[in-house]
Amino acid sequence: MPPPPRPTAAITTCFPSPPPNLLFYFAAAAAALSFLFFLKPPHPLHPLLCFRRRRRRLETSAMRRPAAPLAFSSPDSLSEWLKPRLPSNAFASWGVAPGTKTLQNLWLELSHGETSLLLSDGEGSSSLPLRAVHVATVRVRNPRGALLIESHQLLSDGTIRPRRRPLSEKMRPGESVEDAATRAVMEELGKEAVKILPDSYEMRVEERASASYPGLPARYVLHSVDAEVEGLPQEGEFSTEETGEAVEARENAVFVRRHFWKWVDDDGSI
C-alpha cells in the first residue's frame, strides 16, 4: 500500500503593498501627464496658464477688431434699416434739398464698395450709423504755386453742390492711391498726362456730417498726393465735364454733370 502523498506547501511570492499615499501620487502624476498630452502647449509654461493667456489674447483682439461693414440686397432693405436710426426730417431731405444725393446713390456706393456703413455703438435699432469713405485727394499747383480747387458742381437734377476742395475721388476696393488719383484726373479734369510727385503722400481722418446725405455722420480717410497735370489752364476759372458716373446715370441716381475749378492761393486752410 503506497504511502499517502505528502502535503505540498503553497508557494506564494509576496510583494510589499505600496502605502496609500504613494498610490495617490501615482494617480495624480498620470492625470497630469494626460492633461499635458491633450493640451500640447506651444511653449514650456504651465498648460492652464497657456490656455488662459491665449483666451485673454483672443478676447482682446475681438474687442479691437473693427466692426464689419453692413451689406444690403436692395435700396428698400437699406431704407428699412436706416429709417429708425436717422432723424426723419434729415432722411426725407435726401435728393430733395439742393446738393444732396438719394438713397439710390448710397446703395450704389455700398454695392460698389466705395462706401461702408458701420454701427458706431452696438447693434440695436437706436445705434447710430456711420458712413466710412476712403478718398484720394489730388493737389495740383500752377507755376506760381496756386492750388487748384473745385469750387462747385452742377448735378444732374440741376442743383448746385458747393465743394471748395482739391480734386477728390472715392477709392474703389483694392485700388491704390496712385491709381485712384490718376482715375480722378481722367474722369473729372479730362486729362491723361498725370505725374504723381514722390514723397508727397499724406493721410488724415476727418469726421463730420455728410453733405450728400444730411443726418448721416461720416468718417473720411483722406489720402492726399501732389501731382502735375499737363494741359490745364494755368490761371482763372474753368469747368470740365464728368465722365466717370455712367452707372449713376443708368441707375437713375443723382450724378455730377460738370465740375467748376479755380486757382487759389495755398494758405494751408484747404
Short mmCIF file of C-alpha atoms in Angstrom, two decimals, residues 38-139:
data_model
loop_
_atom_site.label_atom_id
_atom_site.label_comp_id
_atom_site.label_asym_id
_atom_site.label_seq_id
_atom_site.Cartn_x
_atom_site.Cartn_y
_atom_site.Cartn_z
CA PHE A 38 -4.08 66.67 -24.51
CA LEU A 39 -3.25 70.40 -24.45
CA LYS A 40 0.14 70.26 -26.23
CA PRO A 41 1.21 73.77 -25.20
CA PRO A 42 3.44 75.59 -27.72
CA HIS A 43 5.87 76.74 -25.04
CA PRO A 44 7.11 75.34 -21.72
CA LEU A 45 4.71 77.22 -19.50
CA HIS A 46 2.08 75.55 -17.40
CA PRO A 47 -0.72 74.38 -19.75
CA LEU A 48 -3.50 76.04 -17.80
CA LEU A 49 -1.57 79.32 -17.81
CA CYS A 50 -1.05 78.98 -21.58
CA PHE A 51 -4.78 78.43 -22.12
CA ARG A 52 -5.73 81.45 -20.02
CA ARG A 53 -3.24 83.68 -21.82
CA ARG A 54 -4.48 82.53 -25.24
CA ARG A 55 -8.05 83.24 -24.15
CA ARG A 56 -7.14 86.74 -22.99
CA ARG A 57 -5.39 87.44 -26.31
CA LEU A 58 -8.43 86.27 -28.26
CA GLU A 59 -10.79 88.37 -26.17
CA THR A 60 -8.54 91.43 -26.56
CA SER A 61 -8.26 91.02 -30.33
CA ALA A 62 -12.02 90.63 -30.62
CA MET A 63 -12.57 93.91 -28.76
CA ARG A 64 -10.09 95.71 -31.02
CA ARG A 65 -11.37 94.22 -34.28
CA PRO A 66 -13.28 96.86 -36.29
CA ALA A 67 -16.93 96.28 -37.00
CA ALA A 68 -17.70 94.54 -40.26
CA PRO A 69 -19.34 96.74 -42.90
CA LEU A 70 -23.04 96.15 -43.45
CA ALA A 71 -24.46 94.87 -46.72
CA PHE A 72 -27.92 95.39 -48.19
CA SER A 73 -29.58 93.47 -51.01
CA SER A 74 -31.67 96.39 -52.31
CA PRO A 75 -32.39 100.08 -51.75
CA ASP A 76 -35.58 99.05 -49.94
CA SER A 77 -33.67 96.95 -47.40
CA LEU A 78 -31.27 99.84 -46.88
CA SER A 79 -34.19 102.22 -46.35
CA GLU A 80 -35.81 99.92 -43.78
CA TRP A 81 -32.56 99.71 -41.84
CA LEU A 82 -31.80 103.45 -41.94
CA LYS A 83 -35.20 104.95 -41.14
CA PRO A 84 -35.32 104.09 -37.41
CA ARG A 85 -31.70 105.20 -36.98
CA LEU A 86 -31.80 108.64 -38.61
CA PRO A 87 -33.85 111.77 -37.93
CA SER A 88 -36.95 111.58 -40.11
CA ASN A 89 -36.61 115.12 -41.42
CA ALA A 90 -32.97 114.51 -42.42
CA PHE A 91 -33.71 111.25 -44.22
CA ALA A 92 -36.61 112.84 -46.10
CA SER A 93 -34.31 115.59 -47.43
CA TRP A 94 -32.09 113.22 -49.42
CA GLY A 95 -32.34 114.02 -53.10
CA VAL A 96 -34.75 116.88 -52.31
CA ALA A 97 -32.57 119.50 -50.66
CA PRO A 98 -30.22 121.18 -53.18
CA GLY A 99 -26.85 119.45 -53.49
CA THR A 100 -27.92 116.23 -51.77
CA LYS A 101 -27.95 112.71 -53.17
CA THR A 102 -30.58 109.98 -52.97
CA LEU A 103 -30.94 106.65 -51.23
CA GLN A 104 -30.20 105.04 -54.61
CA ASN A 105 -26.83 106.80 -54.66
CA LEU A 106 -25.91 105.49 -51.22
CA TRP A 107 -26.94 101.95 -52.13
CA LEU A 108 -24.80 102.09 -55.30
CA GLU A 109 -21.82 103.32 -53.25
CA LEU A 110 -22.26 100.39 -50.86
CA SER A 111 -22.74 97.87 -53.68
CA HIS A 112 -19.55 99.02 -55.43
CA GLY A 113 -17.52 99.08 -52.21
CA GLU A 114 -16.86 102.83 -52.38
CA THR A 115 -18.58 103.38 -49.04
CA SER A 116 -19.12 101.30 -45.90
CA LEU A 117 -21.80 101.62 -43.25
CA LEU A 118 -20.78 100.83 -39.69
CA LEU A 119 -22.58 100.95 -36.37
CA SER A 120 -20.84 103.34 -34.02
CA ASP A 121 -22.17 101.97 -30.72
CA GLY A 122 -23.56 98.46 -30.77
CA GLU A 123 -26.17 96.56 -32.73
CA GLY A 124 -29.52 97.93 -31.52
CA SER A 125 -32.03 99.85 -33.58
CA SER A 126 -31.00 103.02 -31.74
CA SER A 127 -27.35 102.66 -32.74
CA LEU A 128 -26.04 105.50 -34.87
CA PRO A 129 -24.84 104.50 -38.36
CA LEU A 130 -21.52 105.82 -39.65
CA ARG A 131 -20.61 106.21 -43.32
CA ALA A 132 -16.92 105.41 -43.86
CA VAL A 133 -15.20 106.52 -47.07
CA HIS A 134 -11.62 106.35 -48.32
CA VAL A 135 -10.92 109.36 -50.55
CA ALA A 136 -8.00 110.10 -52.86
CA THR A 137 -7.22 113.84 -52.88
CA VAL A 138 -5.01 115.32 -55.61
CA ARG A 139 -3.23 118.61 -55.01
#
